[in-house]
Structure formats: structure tokens, C-alpha cells
mmCIF file of C-alpha atoms in Angstrom:
data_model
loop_
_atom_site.group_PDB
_atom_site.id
_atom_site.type_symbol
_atom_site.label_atom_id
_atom_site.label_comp_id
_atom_site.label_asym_id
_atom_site.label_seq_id
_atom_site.Cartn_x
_atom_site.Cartn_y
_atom_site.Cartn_z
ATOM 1 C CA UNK E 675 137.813 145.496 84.605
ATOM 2 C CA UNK E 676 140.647 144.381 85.773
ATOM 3 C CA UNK E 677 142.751 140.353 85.446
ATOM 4 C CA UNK E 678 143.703 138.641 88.283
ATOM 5 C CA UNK E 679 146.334 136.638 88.933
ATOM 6 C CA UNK E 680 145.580 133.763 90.493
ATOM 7 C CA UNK E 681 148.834 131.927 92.477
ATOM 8 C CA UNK E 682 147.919 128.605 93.851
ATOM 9 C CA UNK E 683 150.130 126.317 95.218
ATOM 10 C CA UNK E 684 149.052 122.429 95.193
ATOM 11 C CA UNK E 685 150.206 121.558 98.507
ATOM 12 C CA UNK E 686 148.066 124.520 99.916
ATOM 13 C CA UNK E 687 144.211 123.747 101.305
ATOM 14 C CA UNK E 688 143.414 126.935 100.825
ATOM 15 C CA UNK E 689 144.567 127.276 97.470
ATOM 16 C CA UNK E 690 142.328 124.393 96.903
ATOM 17 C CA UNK E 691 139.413 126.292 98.009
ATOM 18 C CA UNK E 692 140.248 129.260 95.990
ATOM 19 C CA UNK E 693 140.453 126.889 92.928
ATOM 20 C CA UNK E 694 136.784 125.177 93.763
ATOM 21 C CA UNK E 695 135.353 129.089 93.794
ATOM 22 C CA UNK E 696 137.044 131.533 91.588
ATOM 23 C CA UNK E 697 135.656 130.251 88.054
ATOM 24 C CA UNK E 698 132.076 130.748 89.355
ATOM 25 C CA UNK E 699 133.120 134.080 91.246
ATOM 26 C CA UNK E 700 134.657 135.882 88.817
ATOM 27 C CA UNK E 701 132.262 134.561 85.847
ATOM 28 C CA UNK E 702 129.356 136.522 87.597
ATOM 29 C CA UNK E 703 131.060 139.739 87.005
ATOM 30 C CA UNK E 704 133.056 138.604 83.759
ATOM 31 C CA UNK E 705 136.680 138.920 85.438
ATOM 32 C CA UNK E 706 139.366 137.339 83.564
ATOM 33 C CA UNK E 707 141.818 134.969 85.604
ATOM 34 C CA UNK E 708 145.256 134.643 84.879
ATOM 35 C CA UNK E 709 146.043 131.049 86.536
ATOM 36 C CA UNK E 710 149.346 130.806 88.029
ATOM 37 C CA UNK E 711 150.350 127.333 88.996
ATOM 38 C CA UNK E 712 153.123 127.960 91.949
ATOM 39 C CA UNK E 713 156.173 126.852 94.290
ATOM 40 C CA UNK E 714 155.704 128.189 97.472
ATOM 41 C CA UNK E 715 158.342 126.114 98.922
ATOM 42 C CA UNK E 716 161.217 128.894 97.270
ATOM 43 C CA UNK E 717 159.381 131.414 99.195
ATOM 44 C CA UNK E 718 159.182 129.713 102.340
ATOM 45 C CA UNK E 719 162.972 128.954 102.017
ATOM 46 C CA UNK E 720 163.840 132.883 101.586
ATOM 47 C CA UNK E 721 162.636 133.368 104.953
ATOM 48 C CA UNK E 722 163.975 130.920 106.328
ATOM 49 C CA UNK E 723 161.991 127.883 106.287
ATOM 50 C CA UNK E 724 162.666 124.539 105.577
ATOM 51 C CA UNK E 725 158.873 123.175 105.644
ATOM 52 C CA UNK E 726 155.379 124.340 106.114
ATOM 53 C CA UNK E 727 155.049 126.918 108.829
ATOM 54 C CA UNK E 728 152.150 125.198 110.207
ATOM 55 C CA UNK E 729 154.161 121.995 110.886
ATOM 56 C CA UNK E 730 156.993 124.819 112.087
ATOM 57 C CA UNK E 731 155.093 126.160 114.744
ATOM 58 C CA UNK E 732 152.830 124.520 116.468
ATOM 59 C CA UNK E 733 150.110 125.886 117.958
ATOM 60 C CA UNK E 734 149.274 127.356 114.772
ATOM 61 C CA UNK E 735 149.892 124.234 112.902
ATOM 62 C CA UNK E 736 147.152 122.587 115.468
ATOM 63 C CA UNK E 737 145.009 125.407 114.757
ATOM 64 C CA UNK E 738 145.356 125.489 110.794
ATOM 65 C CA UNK E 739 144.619 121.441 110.369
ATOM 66 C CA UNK E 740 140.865 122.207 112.148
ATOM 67 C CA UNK E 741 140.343 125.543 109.941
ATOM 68 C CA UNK E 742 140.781 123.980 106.988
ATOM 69 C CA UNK E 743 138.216 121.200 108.309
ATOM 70 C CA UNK E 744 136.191 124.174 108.845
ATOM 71 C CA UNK E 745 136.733 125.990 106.045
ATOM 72 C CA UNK E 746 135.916 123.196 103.118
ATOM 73 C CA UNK E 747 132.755 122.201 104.844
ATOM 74 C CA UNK E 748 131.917 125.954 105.202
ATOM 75 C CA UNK E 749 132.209 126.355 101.080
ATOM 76 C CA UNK E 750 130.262 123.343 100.964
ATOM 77 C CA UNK E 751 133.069 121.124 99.572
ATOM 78 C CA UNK E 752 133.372 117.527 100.219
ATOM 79 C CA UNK E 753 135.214 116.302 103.665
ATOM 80 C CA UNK E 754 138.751 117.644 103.721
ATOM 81 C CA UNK E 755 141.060 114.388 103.163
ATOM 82 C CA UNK E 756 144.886 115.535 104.683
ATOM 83 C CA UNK E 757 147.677 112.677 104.057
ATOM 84 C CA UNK E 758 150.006 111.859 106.534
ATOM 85 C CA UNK E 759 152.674 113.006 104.507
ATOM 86 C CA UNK E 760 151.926 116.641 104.039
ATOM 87 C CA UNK E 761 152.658 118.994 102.836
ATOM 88 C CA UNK E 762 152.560 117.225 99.351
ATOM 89 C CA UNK E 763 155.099 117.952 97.157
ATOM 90 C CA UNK E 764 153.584 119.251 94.009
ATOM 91 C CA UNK E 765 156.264 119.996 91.670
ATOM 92 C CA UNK E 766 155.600 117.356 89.007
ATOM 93 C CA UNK E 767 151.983 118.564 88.954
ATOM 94 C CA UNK E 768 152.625 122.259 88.685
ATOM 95 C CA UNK E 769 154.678 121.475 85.472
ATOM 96 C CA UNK E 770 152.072 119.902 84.282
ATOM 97 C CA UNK E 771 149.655 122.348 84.989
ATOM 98 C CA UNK E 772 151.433 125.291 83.752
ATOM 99 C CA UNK E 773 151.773 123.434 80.295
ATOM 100 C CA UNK E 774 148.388 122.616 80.460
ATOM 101 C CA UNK E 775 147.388 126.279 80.758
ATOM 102 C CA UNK E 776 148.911 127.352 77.772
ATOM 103 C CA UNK E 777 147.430 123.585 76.036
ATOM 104 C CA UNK E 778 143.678 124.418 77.266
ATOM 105 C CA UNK E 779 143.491 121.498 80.130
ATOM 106 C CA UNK E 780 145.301 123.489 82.854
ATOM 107 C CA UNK E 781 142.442 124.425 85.087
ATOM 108 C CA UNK E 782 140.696 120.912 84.817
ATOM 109 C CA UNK E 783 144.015 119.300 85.125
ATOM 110 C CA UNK E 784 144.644 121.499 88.675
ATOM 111 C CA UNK E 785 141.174 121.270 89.868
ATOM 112 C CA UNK E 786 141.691 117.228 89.262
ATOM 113 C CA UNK E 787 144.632 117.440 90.924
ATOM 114 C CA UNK E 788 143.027 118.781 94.119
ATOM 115 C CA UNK E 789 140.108 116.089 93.969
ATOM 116 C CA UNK E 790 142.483 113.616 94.310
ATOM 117 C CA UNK E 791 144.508 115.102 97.304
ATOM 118 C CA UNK E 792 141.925 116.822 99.635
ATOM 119 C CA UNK E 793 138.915 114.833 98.573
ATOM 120 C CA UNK E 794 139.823 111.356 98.086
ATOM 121 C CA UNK E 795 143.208 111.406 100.182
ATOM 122 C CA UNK E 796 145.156 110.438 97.391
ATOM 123 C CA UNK E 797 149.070 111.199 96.813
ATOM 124 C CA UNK E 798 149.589 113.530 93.829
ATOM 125 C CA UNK E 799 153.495 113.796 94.503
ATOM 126 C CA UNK E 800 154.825 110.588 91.895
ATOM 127 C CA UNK E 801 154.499 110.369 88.223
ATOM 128 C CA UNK E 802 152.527 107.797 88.424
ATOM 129 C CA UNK E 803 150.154 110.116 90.352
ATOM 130 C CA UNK E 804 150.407 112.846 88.209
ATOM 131 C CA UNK E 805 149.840 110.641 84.991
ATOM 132 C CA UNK E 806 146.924 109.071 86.973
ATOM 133 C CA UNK E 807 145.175 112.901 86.892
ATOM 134 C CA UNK E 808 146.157 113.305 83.593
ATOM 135 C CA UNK E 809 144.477 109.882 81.915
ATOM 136 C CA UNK E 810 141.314 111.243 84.316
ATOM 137 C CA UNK E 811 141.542 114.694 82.691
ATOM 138 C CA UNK E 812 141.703 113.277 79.097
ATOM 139 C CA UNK E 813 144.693 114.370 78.137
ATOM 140 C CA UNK E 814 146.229 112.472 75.220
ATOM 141 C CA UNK E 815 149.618 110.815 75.144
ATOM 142 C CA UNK E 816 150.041 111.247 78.773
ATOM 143 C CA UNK E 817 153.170 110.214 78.513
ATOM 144 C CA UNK E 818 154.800 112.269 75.830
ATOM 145 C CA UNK E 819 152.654 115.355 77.478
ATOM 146 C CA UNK E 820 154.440 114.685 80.957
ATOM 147 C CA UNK E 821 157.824 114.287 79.725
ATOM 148 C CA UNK E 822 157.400 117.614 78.002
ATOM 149 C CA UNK E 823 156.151 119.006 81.329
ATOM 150 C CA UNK E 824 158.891 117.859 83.115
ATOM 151 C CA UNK E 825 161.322 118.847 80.255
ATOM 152 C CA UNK E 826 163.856 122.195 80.462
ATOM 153 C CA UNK E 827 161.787 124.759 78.696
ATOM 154 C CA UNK E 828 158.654 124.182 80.909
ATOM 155 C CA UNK E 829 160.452 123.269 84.363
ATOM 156 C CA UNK E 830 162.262 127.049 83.326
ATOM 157 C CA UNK E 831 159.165 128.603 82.893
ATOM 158 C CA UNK E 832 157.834 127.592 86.092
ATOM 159 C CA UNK E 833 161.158 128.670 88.274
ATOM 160 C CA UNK E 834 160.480 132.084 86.323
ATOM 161 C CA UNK E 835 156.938 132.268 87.474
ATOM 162 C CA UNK E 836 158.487 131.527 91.027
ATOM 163 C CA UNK E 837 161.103 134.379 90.611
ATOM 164 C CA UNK E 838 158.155 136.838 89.625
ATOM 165 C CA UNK E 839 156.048 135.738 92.184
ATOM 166 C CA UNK E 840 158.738 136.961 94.475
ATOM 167 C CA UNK E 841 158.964 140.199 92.324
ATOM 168 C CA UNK E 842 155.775 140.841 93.182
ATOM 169 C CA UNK E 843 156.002 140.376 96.876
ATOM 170 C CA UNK E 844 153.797 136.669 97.534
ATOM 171 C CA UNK E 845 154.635 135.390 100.295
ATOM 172 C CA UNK E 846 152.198 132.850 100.900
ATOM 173 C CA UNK E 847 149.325 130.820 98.714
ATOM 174 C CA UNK E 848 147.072 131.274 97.293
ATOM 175 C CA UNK E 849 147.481 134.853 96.229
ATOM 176 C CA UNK E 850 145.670 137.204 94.347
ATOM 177 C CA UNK E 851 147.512 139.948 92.487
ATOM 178 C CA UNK E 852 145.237 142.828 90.742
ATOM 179 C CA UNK E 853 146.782 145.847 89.297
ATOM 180 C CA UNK E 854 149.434 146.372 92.212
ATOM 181 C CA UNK E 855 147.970 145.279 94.792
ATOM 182 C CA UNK E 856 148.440 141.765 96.527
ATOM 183 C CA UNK E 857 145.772 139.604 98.168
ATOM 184 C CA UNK E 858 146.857 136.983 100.471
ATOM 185 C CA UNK E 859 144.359 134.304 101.183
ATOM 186 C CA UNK E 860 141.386 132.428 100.293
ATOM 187 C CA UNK E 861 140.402 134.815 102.275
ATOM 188 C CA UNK E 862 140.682 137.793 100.317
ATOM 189 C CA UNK E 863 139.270 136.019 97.293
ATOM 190 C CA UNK E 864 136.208 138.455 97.091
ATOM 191 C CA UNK E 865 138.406 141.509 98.058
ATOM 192 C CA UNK E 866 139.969 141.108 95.154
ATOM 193 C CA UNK E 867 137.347 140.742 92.769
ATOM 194 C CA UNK E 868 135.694 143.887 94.055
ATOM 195 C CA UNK E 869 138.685 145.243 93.588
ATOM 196 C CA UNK E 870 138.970 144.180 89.868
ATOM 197 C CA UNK E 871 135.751 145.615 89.389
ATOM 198 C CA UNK E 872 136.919 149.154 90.198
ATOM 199 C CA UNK E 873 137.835 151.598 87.959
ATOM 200 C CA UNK Z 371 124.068 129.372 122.815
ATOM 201 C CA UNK Z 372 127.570 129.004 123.557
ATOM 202 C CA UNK Z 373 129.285 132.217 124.746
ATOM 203 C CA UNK Z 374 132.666 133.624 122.627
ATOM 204 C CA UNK Z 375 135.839 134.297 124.434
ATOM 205 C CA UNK Z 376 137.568 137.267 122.520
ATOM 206 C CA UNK Z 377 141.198 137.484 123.007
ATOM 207 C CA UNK Z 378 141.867 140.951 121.827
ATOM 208 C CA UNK Z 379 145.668 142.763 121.782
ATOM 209 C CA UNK Z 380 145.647 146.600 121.796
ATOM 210 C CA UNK Z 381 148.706 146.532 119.281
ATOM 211 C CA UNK Z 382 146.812 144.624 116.833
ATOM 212 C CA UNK Z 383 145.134 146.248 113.737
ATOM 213 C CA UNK Z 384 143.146 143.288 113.171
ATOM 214 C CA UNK Z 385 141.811 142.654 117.178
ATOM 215 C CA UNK Z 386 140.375 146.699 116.289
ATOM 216 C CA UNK Z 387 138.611 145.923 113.605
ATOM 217 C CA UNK Z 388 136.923 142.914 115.693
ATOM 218 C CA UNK Z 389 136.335 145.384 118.455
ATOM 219 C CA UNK Z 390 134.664 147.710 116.433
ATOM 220 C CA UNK Z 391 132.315 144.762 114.677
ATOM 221 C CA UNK Z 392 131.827 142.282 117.140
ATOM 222 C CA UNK Z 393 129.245 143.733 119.831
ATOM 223 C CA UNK Z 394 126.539 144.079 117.060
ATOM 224 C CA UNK Z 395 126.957 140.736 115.498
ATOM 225 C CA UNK Z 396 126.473 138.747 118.349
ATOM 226 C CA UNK Z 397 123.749 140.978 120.078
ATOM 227 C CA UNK Z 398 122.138 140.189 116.902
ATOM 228 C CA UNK Z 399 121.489 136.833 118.246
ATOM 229 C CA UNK Z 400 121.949 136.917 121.940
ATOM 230 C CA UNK Z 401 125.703 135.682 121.907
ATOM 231 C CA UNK Z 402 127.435 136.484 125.210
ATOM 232 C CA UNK Z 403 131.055 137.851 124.645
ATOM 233 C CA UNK Z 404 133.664 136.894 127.272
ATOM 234 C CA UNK Z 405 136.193 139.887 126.181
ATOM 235 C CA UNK Z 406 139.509 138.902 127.434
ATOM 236 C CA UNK Z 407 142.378 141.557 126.705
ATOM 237 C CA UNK Z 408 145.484 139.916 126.398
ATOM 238 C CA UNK Z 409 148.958 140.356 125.333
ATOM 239 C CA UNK Z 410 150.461 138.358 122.453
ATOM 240 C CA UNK Z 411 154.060 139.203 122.819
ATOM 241 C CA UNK Z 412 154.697 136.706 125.259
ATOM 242 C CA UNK Z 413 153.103 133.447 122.358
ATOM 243 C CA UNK Z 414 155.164 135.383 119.980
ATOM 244 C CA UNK Z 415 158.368 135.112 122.196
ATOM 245 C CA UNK Z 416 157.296 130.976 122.684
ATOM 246 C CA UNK Z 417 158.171 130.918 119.046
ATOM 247 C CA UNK Z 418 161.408 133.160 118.666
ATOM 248 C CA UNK Z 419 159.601 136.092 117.627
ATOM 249 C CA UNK Z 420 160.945 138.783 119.697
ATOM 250 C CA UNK Z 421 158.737 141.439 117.776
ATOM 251 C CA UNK Z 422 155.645 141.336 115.620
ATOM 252 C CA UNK Z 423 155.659 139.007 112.808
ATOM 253 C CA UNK Z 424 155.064 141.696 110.223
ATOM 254 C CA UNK Z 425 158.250 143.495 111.127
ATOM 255 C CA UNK Z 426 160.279 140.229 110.894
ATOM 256 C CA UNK Z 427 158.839 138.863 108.220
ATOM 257 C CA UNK Z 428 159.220 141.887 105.178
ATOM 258 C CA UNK Z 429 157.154 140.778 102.348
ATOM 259 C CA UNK Z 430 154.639 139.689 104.311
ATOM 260 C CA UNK Z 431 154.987 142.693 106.564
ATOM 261 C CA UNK Z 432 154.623 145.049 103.480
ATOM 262 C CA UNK Z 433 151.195 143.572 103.159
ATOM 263 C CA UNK Z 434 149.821 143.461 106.185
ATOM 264 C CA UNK Z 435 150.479 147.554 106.177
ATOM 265 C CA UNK Z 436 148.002 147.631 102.672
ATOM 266 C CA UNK Z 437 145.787 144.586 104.032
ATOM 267 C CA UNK Z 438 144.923 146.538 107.436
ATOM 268 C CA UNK Z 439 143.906 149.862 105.606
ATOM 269 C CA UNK Z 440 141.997 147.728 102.879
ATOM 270 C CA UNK Z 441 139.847 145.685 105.293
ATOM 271 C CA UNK Z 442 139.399 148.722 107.933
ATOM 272 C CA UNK Z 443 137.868 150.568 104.348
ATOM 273 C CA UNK Z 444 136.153 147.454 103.982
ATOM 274 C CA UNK Z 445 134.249 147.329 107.190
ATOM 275 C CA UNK Z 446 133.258 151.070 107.236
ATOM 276 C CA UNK Z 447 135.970 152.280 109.607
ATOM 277 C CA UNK Z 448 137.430 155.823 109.149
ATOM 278 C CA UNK Z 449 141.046 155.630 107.838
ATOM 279 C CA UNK Z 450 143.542 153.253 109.536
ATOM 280 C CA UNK Z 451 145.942 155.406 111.061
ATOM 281 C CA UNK Z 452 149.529 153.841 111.717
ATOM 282 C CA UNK Z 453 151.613 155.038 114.566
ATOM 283 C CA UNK Z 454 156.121 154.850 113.516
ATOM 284 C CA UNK Z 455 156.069 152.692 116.361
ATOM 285 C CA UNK Z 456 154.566 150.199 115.452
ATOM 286 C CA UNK Z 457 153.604 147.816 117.522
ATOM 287 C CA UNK Z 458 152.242 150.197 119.838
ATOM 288 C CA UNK Z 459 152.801 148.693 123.461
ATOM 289 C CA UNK Z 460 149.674 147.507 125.133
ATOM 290 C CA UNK Z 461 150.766 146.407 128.385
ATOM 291 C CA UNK Z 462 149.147 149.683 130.546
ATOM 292 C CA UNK Z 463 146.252 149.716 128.983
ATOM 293 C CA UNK Z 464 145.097 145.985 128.953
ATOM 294 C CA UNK Z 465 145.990 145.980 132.433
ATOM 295 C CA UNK Z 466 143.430 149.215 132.650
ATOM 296 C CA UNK Z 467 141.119 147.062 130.709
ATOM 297 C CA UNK Z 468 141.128 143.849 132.204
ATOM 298 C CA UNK Z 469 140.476 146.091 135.943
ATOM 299 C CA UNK Z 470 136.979 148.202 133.606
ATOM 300 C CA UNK Z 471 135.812 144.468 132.578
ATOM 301 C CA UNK Z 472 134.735 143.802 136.414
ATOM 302 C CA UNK Z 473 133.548 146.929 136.542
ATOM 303 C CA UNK Z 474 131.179 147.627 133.986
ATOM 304 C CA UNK Z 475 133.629 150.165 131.671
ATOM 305 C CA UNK Z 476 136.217 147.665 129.713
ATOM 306 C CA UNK Z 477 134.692 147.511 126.395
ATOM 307 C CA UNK Z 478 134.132 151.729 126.139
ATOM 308 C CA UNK Z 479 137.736 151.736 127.302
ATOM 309 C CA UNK Z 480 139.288 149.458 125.198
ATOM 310 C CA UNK Z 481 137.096 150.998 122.245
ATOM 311 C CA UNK Z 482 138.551 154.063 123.335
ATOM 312 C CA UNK Z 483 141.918 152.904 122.810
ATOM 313 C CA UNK Z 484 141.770 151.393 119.524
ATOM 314 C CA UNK Z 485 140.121 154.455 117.957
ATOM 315 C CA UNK Z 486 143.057 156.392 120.116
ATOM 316 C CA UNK Z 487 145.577 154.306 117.869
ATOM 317 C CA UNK Z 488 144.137 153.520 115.070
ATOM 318 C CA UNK Z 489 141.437 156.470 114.197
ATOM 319 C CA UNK Z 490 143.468 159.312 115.831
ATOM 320 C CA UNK Z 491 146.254 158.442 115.364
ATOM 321 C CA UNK Z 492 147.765 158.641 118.911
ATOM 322 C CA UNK Z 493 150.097 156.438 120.718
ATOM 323 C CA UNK Z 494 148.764 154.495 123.384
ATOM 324 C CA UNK Z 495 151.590 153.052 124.804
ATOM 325 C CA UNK Z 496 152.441 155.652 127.766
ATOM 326 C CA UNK Z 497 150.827 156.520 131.660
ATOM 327 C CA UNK Z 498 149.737 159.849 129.932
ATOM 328 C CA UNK Z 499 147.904 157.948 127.000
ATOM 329 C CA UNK Z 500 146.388 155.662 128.919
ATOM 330 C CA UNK Z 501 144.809 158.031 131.435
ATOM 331 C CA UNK Z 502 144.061 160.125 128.951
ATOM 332 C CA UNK Z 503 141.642 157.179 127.558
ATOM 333 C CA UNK Z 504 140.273 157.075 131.033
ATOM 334 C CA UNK Z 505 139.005 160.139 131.132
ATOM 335 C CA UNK Z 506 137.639 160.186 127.903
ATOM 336 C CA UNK Z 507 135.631 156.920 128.895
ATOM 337 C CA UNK Z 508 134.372 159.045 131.873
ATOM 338 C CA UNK Z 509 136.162 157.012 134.739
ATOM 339 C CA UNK Z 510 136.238 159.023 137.814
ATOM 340 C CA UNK Z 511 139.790 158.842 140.508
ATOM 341 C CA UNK Z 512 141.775 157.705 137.281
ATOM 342 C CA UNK Z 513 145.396 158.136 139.232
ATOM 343 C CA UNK Z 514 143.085 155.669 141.952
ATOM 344 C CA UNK Z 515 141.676 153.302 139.288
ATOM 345 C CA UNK Z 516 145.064 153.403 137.272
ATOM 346 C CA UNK Z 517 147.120 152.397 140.034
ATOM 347 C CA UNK Z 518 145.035 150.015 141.414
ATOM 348 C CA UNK Z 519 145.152 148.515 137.537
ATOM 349 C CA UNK Z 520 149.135 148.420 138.001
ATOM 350 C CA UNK Z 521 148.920 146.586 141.165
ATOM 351 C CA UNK Z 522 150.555 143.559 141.653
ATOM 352 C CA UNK Z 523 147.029 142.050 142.176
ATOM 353 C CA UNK Z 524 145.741 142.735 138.433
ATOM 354 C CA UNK Z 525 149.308 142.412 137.054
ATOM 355 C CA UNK Z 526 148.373 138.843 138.100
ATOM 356 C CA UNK Z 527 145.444 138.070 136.517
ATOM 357 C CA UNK Z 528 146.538 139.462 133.064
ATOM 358 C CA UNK Z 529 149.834 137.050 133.460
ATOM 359 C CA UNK Z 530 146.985 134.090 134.330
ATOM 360 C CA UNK Z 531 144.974 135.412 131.342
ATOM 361 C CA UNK Z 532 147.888 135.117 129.084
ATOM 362 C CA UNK Z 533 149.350 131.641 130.215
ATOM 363 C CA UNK Z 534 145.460 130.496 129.606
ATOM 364 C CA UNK Z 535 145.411 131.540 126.306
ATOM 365 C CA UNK Z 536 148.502 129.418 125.721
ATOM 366 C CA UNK Z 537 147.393 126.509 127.212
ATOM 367 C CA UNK Z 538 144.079 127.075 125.036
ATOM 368 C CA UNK Z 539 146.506 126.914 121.880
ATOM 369 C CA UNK Z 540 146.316 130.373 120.769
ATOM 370 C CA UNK Z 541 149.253 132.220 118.504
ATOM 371 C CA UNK Z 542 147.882 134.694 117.491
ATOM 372 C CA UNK Z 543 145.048 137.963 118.000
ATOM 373 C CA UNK Z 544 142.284 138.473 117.552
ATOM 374 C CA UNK Z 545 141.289 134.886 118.285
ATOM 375 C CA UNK Z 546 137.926 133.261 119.468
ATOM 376 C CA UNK Z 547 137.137 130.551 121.744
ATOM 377 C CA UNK Z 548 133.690 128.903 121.628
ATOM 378 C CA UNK Z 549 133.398 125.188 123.238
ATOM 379 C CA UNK Z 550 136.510 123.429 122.232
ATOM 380 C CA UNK Z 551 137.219 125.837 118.662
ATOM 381 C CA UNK Z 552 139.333 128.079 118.681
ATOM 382 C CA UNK Z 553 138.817 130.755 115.544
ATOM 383 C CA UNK Z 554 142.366 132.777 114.721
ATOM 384 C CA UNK Z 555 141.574 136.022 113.334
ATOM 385 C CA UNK Z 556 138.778 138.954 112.205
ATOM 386 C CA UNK Z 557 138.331 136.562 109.461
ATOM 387 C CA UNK Z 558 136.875 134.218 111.619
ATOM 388 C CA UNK Z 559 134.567 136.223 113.234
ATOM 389 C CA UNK Z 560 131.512 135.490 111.698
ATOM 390 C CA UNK Z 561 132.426 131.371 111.917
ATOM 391 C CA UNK Z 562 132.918 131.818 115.694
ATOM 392 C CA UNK Z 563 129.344 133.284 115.678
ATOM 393 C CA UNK Z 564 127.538 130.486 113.288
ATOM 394 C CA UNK Z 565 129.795 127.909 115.651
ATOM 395 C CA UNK Z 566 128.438 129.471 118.794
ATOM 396 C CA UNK Z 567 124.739 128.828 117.730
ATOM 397 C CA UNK Z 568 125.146 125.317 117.113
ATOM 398 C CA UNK Z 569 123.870 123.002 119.508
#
């Protein structure tokens, strides 16, 4: 049985969907996941873009804001809630997040951090945001905690996680890697766990 | 029962699979299925792309080339085969196509095609290829029935068929129309047939 890494990105709906199912998913068939907490913004920028491709081109833009409509009321999630301002800049979160994975709150913390955003519409770009998750997570000395997140050693680690993530060929969130091979997409969630089951 | 329009490019790897699925899912439960052979070169070119996206695009080229043999294992499909030239040039035989839907033949003859491309590994792009499909799908005069698809006539109503799936907001293939949804992708599939049993 094989990991998988699991690269989510906050500002991503479909990452957000991912998050909602993998736990359950992969606890059926006792799959370890690896969470990565992600920039996809450095990725987009390699090839060229400057924002979300969906507000870059159009028609598929149009498109993607219905699908994801679609998509959270086909997992049975709660209405989809998009800000105005999207995408939402999540880099104070995903500092946060990654220290939280290695502190024990990370997946409640990201999961939190999704409520807020795509169920009740709220922004999770600020601090005051981010500390707002945190206090609702339960995490202790929110303060000290976030300034840690935010600090060198952690906002290196994340830029590394970026760098690897480009190693490994993402080009888009959420993405699954298992073994070598790359899943793109909420999607290809459950592609990937059969594949993890393989020998 | 709403019917499905199903905007299907012979150059795509992902419109094949589609092909090759969709006929039994929605006979299943008396869906019609409006097949519309298109070209998506001309939405790509609306957008700067003066190729296919997975060629410009490397990293997420390099997985589209794994994702396409993955998924065609996954629905039961004998090995994808790849042409060098990829994409294969469509233009021929959609025009061939878009003549055998008024007549009774399209779908064997754009079945025909794909498993041309993608089973045998053949190109598709060519008079000879095209004609050679025609036989195979038992059309009698093919010089007749392949010029007459060439016409000026039938030229037209592929360039009408196009500049409607633009104005319907498509960007990419295979992609679904049912009511006022539009559904991007063999992913989608199976929402496009839920959606079209709705009242």
C-alpha cells in the first residue's frame, strides 16, 4: 500500500472538495495521506500567468464558477459560497497549516479553513482571518503559533514544498502524487487510491 | 428527458473515450444524444492557443500523455495508442461525419475513426485515411459521399456548428450541452446524464 501525497491549494474549490473526501476515502482501505499544504500561484507564474486561469480565459472561467456549484452539491457539501475577491490568497493560511501538520492540528486547521471560505463566504486571506480559524480550531497561543508560522524556518519550508511540487511535475491543485505517478484533479481522487492499492 | 448535445473533436483522446461510453449510458435511460462533431482549434485560437494546450503547456502536457492511457485502462478500452503527430487533424473527417449524421452512418463512422487513431494506431488526418474509414463503415460511392462532404455546402454547416459552440460558451472537447449546462469533459459525462433526467 502505497502514501499519497495530497497537494491542496486553499484558493482552489476543488481542492476543497478533495479535502471534505479523502480522510473517509482512503480510511476505508487504510491509505496513508501525506498532506501537502500548497502555492499554486508559483506554478501558475512559470507558465506564464499572472492570476487564475479561469479568470484568464473566459469561457472557461464562466464554465468553472457553475461546475464547482455543481460539483459541491454533487458530494453533498453545503452551498458553494465564492467571494468577490477570488481567488483568495492563502499564503498566511498555508503557513499555518503546514506547521500545523507537523503540530497535529493541520488537517482540522485546513478543513476549517475551507468552512470558512466556500461555506460561509468568509475571507481567509488577513491575519485576523487566519487567527479567527485558529481560536475555532483550538489551537493555543494563537498568536505566538502564527508568528511562528509566518516566521523564516516555516515560510522556507513551504517555498521548498513549492519547489518540489514543481520537481514533481504539479501543475495544477489539488494533486495527487503516488509512487511516480501524478493525479490532477478532484477528479482523479479515486484513481489514485486504486492506484495506491496496487502492488 | 432533456436530450445531450455532444461536442466531440476527432483529435481529442478524451472526446474517444466519451464516444466509446456514451451510447450505452444514455440508452440506459432513454436519453437522446444530439452528436455534434466539431473542431476545437478554432476556441483554442480565440484564446492564443495556436496548438493543443498539452503541447504548449509541458508539465501539464506530460500528464495528459499518462492521464489518457490511465483513464482509457480505466474504462476497459484496449491500449491508447498515440500517433507522433499529435494532434491528429480532424478537419476531413468531421466534415465526413457531420454529412453520415443526416444520414443514418455518423456515429459507426466517427467510432471508426477514433478506434483508427487511438486503438490502431493510424493517422486519420489524410483523404486516404478518411476514406479508408468509409469503407470500413460500409458506405457505398465513398469518392461521391466524400466529396459531397468537402463541398462548400457541408464545409458550411461545420463552420455554423463551430461558431455555435462558441456562442454556447464552450473551450474545450468533449463537452455536453443539456438545457442551459454546459458539462466540459469525459468527466462530466455521467453529470450531463443525472442533469438530463431532471425535470
Amino acid at each position: 500500500m502505497k502514501p499519497i501525497r495530497f497537494y491542496y491549494e486553499f484558493a482552489s474549490p476543488y481542492s476543497y472538495i478533495s479535502m471534505m473526501r479523502i480522510e473517509e476515502l482512503t480510511a476505508q482501505h487504510g491509505i496513508e495521506v501525506i498532506y501537502q499544504p500548497f502555492l499554486i500561484g508559483p506554478l501558475f507564474k512559470d507558465v506564464g500567468w499572472e492570476t487564475s486561469p479561469f479568470l484568464i480565459y473566459e469561457a472557461k472561467g464562466k464554465n468553472f464558477f457553475r461546475d464547482i456549484v455543481r460539483e459541491a452539491e454533487h458530494y453533498g457539501l453545503p452551498p458553494l459560497q465564492i467571494l468577490d475577491e477570488f481567488p483568495q490568497r492563502g499564503l498566511r493560511a498555508a503557513r499555518v497549516a503546514l506547521l500545523g501538520m507537523a503540530e497535529g492540528w493541520g488537517v482540522a486547521f485546513s478543513k476549517a479553513v475551507y468552512r470558512r471560505q466556500f461555506q460561509q463566504g468568509l475571507p481567509i486571506i488577513g491575519e485576523s482571518d487566519v487567527k479567527a480559524v485558529m481560536s475555532e480550531t483550538g489551537i493555543e497561543n494563537v498568536n505566538e503559533v502564527y508568528e511562528q508560522a509566518q516566521g523564516e524556518e516555516n515560510k522556507g519550508r513551504l517555498f521548498e514544498i513549492v519547489n518540489e511540487a514543481k520537481a514533481l511535475g504539479l501543475y495544477g491543485a489539488p494533486s495527487f502524487v503516488v509512487g511516480d505517478e501524478l493525479f490532477w484533479g478532484n477528479d482523479r481522487l479515486t484513481r489514485a487510491i486504486s492506484y495506491a492499492q496496487r502492488d
